[in-house]
PDB file of C-alpha atoms and ligand atoms in Angstrom:
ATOM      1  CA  UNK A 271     -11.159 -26.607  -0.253  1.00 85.00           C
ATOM      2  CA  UNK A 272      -7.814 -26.485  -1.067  1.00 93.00           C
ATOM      3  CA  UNK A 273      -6.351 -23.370  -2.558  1.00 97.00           C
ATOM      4  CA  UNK A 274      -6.027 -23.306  -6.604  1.00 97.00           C
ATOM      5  CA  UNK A 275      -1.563 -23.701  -7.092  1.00 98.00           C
ATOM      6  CA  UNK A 276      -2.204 -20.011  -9.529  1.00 97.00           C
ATOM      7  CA  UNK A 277      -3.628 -18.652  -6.722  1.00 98.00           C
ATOM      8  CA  UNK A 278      -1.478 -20.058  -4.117  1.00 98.00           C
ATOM      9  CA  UNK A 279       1.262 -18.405  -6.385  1.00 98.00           C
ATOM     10  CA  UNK A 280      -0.133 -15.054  -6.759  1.00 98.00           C
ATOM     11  CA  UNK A 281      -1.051 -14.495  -3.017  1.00 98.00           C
ATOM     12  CA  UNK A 282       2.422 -15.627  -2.464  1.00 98.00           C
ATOM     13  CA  UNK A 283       3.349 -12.633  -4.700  1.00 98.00           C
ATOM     14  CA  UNK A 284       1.046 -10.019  -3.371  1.00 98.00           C
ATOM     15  CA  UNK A 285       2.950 -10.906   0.314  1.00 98.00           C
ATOM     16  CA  UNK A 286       6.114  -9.917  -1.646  1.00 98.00           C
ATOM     17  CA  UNK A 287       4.527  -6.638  -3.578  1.00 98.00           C
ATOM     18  CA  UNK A 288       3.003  -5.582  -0.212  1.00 98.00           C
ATOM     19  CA  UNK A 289       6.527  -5.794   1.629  1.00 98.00           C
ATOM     20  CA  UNK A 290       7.703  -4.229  -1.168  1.00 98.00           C
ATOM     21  CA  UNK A 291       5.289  -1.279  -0.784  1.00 98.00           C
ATOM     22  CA  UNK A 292       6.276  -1.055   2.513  1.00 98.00           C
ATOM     23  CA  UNK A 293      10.173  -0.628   2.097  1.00 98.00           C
ATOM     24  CA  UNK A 294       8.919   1.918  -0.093  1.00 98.00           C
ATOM     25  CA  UNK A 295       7.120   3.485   2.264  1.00 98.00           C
ATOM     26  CA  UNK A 296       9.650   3.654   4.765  1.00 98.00           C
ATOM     27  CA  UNK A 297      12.507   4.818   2.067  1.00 98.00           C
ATOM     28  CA  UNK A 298      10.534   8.059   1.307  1.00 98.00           C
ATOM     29  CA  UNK A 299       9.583   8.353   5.129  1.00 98.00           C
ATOM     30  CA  UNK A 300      13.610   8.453   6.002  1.00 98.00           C
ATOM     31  CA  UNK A 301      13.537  10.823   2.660  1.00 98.00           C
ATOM     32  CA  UNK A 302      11.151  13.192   4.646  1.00 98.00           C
ATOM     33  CA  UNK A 303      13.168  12.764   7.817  1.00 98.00           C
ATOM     34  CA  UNK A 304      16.300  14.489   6.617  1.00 98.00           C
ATOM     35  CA  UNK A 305      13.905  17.387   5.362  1.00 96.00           C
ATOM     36  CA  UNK A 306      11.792  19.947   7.787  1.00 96.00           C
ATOM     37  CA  UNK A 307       9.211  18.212   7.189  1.00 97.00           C
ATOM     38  CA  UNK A 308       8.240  16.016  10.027  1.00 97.00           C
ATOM     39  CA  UNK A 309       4.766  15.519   9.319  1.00 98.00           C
ATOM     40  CA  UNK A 310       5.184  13.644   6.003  1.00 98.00           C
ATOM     41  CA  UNK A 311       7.666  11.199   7.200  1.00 98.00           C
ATOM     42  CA  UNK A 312       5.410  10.619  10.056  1.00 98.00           C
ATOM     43  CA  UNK A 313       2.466  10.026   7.784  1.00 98.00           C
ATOM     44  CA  UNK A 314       4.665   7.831   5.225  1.00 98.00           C
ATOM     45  CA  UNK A 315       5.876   5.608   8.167  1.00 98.00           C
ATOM     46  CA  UNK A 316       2.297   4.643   9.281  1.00 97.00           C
ATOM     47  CA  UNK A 317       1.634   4.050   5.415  1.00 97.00           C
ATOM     48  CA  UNK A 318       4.821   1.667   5.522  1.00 98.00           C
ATOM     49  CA  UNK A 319       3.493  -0.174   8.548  1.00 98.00           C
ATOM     50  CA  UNK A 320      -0.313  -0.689   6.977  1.00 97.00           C
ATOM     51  CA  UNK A 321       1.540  -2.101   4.155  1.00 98.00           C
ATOM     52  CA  UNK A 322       3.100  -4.378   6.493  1.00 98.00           C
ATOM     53  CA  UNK A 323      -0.190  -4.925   7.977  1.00 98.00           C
ATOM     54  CA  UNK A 324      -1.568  -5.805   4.139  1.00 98.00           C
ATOM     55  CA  UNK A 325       1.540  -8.282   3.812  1.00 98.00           C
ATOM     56  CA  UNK A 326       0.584 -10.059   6.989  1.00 98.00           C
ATOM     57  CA  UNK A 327      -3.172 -10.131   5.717  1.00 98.00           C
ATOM     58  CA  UNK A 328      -2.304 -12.415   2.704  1.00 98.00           C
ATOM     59  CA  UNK A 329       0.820 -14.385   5.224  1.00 98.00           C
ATOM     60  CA  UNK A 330      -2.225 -15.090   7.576  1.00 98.00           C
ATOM     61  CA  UNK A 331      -4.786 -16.213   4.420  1.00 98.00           C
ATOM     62  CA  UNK A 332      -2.828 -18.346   2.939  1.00 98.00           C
ATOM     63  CA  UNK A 333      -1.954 -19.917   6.461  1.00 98.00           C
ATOM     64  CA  UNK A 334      -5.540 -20.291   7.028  1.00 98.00           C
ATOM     65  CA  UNK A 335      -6.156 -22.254   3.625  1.00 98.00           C
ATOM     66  CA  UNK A 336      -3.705 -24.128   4.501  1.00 97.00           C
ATOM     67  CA  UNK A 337      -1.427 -23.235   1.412  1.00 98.00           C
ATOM     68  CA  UNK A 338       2.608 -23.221   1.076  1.00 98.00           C
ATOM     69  CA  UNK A 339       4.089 -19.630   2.083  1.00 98.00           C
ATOM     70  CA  UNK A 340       7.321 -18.415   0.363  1.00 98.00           C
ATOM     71  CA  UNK A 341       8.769 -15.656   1.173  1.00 98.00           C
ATOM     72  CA  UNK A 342      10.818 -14.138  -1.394  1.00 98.00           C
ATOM     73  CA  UNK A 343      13.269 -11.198  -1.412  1.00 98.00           C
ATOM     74  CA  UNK A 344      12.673  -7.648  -0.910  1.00 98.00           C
ATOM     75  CA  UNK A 345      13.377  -5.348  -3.459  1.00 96.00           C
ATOM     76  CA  UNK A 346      15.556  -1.983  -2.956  1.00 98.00           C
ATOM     77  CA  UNK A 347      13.505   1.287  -3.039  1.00 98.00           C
ATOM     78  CA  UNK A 348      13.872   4.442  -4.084  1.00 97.00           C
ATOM     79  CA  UNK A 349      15.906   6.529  -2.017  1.00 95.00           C
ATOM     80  CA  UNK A 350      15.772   9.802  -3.626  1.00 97.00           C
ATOM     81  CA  UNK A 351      13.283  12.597  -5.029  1.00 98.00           C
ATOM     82  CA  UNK A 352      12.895  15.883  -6.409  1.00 97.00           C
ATOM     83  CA  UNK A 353      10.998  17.266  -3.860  1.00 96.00           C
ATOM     84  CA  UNK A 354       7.643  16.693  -2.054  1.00 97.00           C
ATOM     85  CA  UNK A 355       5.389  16.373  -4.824  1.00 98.00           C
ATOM     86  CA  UNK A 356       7.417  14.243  -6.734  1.00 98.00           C
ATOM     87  CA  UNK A 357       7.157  11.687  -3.651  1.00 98.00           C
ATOM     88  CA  UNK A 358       3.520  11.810  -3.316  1.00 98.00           C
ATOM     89  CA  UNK A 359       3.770  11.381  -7.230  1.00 98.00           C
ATOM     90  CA  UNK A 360       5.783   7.872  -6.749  1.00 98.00           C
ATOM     91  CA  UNK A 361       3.166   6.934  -4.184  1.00 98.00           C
ATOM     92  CA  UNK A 362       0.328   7.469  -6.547  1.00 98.00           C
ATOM     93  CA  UNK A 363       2.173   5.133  -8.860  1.00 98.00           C
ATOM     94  CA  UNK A 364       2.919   2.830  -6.756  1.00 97.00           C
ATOM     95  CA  UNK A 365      -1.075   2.636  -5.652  1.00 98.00           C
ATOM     96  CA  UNK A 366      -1.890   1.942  -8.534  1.00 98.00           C
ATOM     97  CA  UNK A 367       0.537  -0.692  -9.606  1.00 98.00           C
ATOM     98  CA  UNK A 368      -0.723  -2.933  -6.156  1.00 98.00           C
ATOM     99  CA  UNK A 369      -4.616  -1.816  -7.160  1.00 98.00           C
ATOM    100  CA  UNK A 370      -3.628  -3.615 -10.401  1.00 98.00           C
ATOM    101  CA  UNK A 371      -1.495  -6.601  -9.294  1.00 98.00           C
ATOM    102  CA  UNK A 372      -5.257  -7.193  -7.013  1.00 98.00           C
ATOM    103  CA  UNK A 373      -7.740  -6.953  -9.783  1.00 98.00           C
ATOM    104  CA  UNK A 374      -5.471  -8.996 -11.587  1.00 97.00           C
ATOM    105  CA  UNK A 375      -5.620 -11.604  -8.761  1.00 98.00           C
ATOM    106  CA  UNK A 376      -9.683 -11.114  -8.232  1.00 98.00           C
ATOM    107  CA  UNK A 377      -9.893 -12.244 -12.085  1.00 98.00           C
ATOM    108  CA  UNK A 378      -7.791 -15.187 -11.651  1.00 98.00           C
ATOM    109  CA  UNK A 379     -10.105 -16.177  -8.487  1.00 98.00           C
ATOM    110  CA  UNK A 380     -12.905 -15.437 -10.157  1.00 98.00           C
ATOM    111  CA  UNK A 381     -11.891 -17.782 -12.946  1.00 98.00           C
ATOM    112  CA  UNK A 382     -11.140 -20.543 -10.988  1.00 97.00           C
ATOM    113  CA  UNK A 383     -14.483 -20.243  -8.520  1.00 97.00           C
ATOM    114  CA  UNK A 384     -12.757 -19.275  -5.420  1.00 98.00           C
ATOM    115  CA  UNK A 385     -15.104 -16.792  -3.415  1.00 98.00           C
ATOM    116  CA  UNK A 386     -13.767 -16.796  -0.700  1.00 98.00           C
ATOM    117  CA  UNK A 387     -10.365 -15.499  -2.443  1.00 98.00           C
ATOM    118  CA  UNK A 388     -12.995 -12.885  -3.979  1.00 98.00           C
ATOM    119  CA  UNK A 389     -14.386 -11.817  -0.308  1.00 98.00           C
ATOM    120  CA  UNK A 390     -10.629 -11.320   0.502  1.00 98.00           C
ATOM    121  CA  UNK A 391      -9.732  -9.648  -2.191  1.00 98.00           C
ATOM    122  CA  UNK A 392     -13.037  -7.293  -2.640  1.00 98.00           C
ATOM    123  CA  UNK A 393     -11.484  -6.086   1.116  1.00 98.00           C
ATOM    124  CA  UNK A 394      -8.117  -4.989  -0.892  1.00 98.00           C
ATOM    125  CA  UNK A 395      -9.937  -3.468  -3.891  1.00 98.00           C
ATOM    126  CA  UNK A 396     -11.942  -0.989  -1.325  1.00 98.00           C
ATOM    127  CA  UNK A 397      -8.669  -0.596   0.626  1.00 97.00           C
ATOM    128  CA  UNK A 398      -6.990   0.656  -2.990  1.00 98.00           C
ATOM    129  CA  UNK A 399      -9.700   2.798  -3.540  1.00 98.00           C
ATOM    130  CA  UNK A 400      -8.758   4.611  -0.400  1.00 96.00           C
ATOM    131  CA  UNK A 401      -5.610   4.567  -0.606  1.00 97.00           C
ATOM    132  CA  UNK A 402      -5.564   6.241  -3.897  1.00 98.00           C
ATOM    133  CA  UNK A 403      -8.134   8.671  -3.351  1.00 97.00           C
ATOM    134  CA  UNK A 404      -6.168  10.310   0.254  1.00 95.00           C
ATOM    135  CA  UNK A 405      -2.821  10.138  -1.952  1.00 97.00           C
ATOM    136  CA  UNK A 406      -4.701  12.109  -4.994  1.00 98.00           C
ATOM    137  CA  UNK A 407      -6.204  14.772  -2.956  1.00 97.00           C
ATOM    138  CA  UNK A 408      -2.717  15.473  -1.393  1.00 97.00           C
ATOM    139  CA  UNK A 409      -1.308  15.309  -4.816  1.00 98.00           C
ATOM    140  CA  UNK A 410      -4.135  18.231  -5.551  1.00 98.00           C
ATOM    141  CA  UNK A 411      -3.174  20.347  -2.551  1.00 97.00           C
ATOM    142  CA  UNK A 412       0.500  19.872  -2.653  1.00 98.00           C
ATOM    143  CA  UNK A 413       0.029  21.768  -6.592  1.00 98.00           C
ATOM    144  CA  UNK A 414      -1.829  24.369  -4.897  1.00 97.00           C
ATOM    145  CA  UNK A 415       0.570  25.149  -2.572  1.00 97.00           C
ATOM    146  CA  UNK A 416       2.933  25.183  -4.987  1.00 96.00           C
ATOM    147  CA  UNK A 417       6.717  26.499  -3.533  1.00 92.00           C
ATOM    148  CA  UNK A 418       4.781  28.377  -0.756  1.00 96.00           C
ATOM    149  CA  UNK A 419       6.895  27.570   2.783  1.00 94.00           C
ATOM    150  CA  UNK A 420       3.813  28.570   4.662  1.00 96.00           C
ATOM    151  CA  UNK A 421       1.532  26.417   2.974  1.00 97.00           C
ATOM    152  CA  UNK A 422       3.500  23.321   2.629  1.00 97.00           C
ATOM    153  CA  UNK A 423       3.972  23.327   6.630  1.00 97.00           C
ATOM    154  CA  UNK A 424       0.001  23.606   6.944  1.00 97.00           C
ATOM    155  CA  UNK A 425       0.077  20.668   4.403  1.00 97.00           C
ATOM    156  CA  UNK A 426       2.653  19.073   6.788  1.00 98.00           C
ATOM    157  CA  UNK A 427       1.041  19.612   9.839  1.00 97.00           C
ATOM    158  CA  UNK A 428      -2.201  17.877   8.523  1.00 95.00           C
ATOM    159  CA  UNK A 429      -0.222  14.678   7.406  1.00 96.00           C
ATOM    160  CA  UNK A 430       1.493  14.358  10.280  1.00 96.00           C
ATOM    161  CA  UNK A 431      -2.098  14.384  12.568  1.00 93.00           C
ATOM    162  CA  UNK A 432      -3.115  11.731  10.216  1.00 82.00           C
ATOM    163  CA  UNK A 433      -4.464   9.073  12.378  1.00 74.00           C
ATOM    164  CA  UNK A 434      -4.112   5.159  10.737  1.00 66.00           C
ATOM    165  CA  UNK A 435      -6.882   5.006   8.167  1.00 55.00           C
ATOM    166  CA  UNK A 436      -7.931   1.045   6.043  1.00 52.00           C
ATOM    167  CA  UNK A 437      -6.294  -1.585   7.677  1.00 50.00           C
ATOM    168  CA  UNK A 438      -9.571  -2.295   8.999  1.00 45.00           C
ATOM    169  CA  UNK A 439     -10.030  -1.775  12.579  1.00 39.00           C
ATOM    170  CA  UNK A 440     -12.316  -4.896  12.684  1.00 40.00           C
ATOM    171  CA  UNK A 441      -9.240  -6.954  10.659  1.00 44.00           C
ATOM    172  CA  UNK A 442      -7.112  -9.387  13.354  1.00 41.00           C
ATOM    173  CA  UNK A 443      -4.383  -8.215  10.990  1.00 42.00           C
ATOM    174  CA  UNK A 444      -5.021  -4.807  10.301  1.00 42.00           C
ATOM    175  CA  UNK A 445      -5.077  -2.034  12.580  1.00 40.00           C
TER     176      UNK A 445
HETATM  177 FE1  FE2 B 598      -1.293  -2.478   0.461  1.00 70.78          FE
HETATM  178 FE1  FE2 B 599      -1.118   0.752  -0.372  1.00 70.78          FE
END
């Protein structure tokens, strides 16, 4: 079946917000690199590269339905924040923009019959889910510890033992 132009669009979009997510990523990671703390740049840089991994997802889908890929340019990220919260803040944000831009594409699938866009995409909505909820709770625990140096490094010392979560270890494109 060949894949609905919209949709062929949109997924070719989603590569693009994905990448974008990515460069985000990676921005705040080189943020937390000029900081102590190790930990959180270690945990955004494996956030960049599942990201990547999402990009490559939707590269490798449209490949296999035998629809046009386009890659478009990457846009410049944010370079700079207030402080540690305020990253984890952007990163919420950002989550939640991508969990949108996906149930946006779902509807359009759904609309136009495609299930096995919908099987794809149901992946991504789960993956979201995740992704919010682990970036929430450190949003929750990063107010508790408030300006506390002490806690902030236990904080740090957690993120940076975070091992890859989503991607899907069973994925061939995620980890
Ligand atoms: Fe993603
Ligand atoms: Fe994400």
């Amino acid at each position: 079946m060949t894949l609905n132009p919209k949709l062929t669009k949109l997924f070719n979009e989603q590569i693009n917000n994905e990448m974008a997510s990515s460069y985000i990523y990676l921005a705040m990671s080189a943020w937390f690199e000029q900081t102590p703390y190790s930990g959180f740049a270690q945990w955004m840089f494996t956030q960049s590269r599942e990201e990547t991994m999402h990009a490559l997802k939707f590269y490798q889908y449209l490949v296999d339905r035998d629809a046009k890929v386009e890659l478009q340019p990457i846009a410049k990220p944010k370079a700079d924040f207030k402080n540690v919260l305020d990253v984890f803040e952007h990163s919420l944000k950002q989550e939640q923009k991508v969990t949108q831009q996906i149930n946006d594409l779902f509807e359009v699938a759904e609309q136009v019959k495609d299930h096995a866009s919908k099987n794809l995409l149901l992946w991504f909505l789960n993956e979201q889910m995740e992704e919010e909820k682990s970036v929430r709770d450190m949003i929750d625990r990063l107010k508790l510890a408030g300006n506390d140096p002490a806690s902030l490094l236990v904080l740090d010392r957690e993120a940076g033992a975070r091992k890859t979560t989503g991607g899907g270890a069973s994925d061939k494109a995620g980890e």
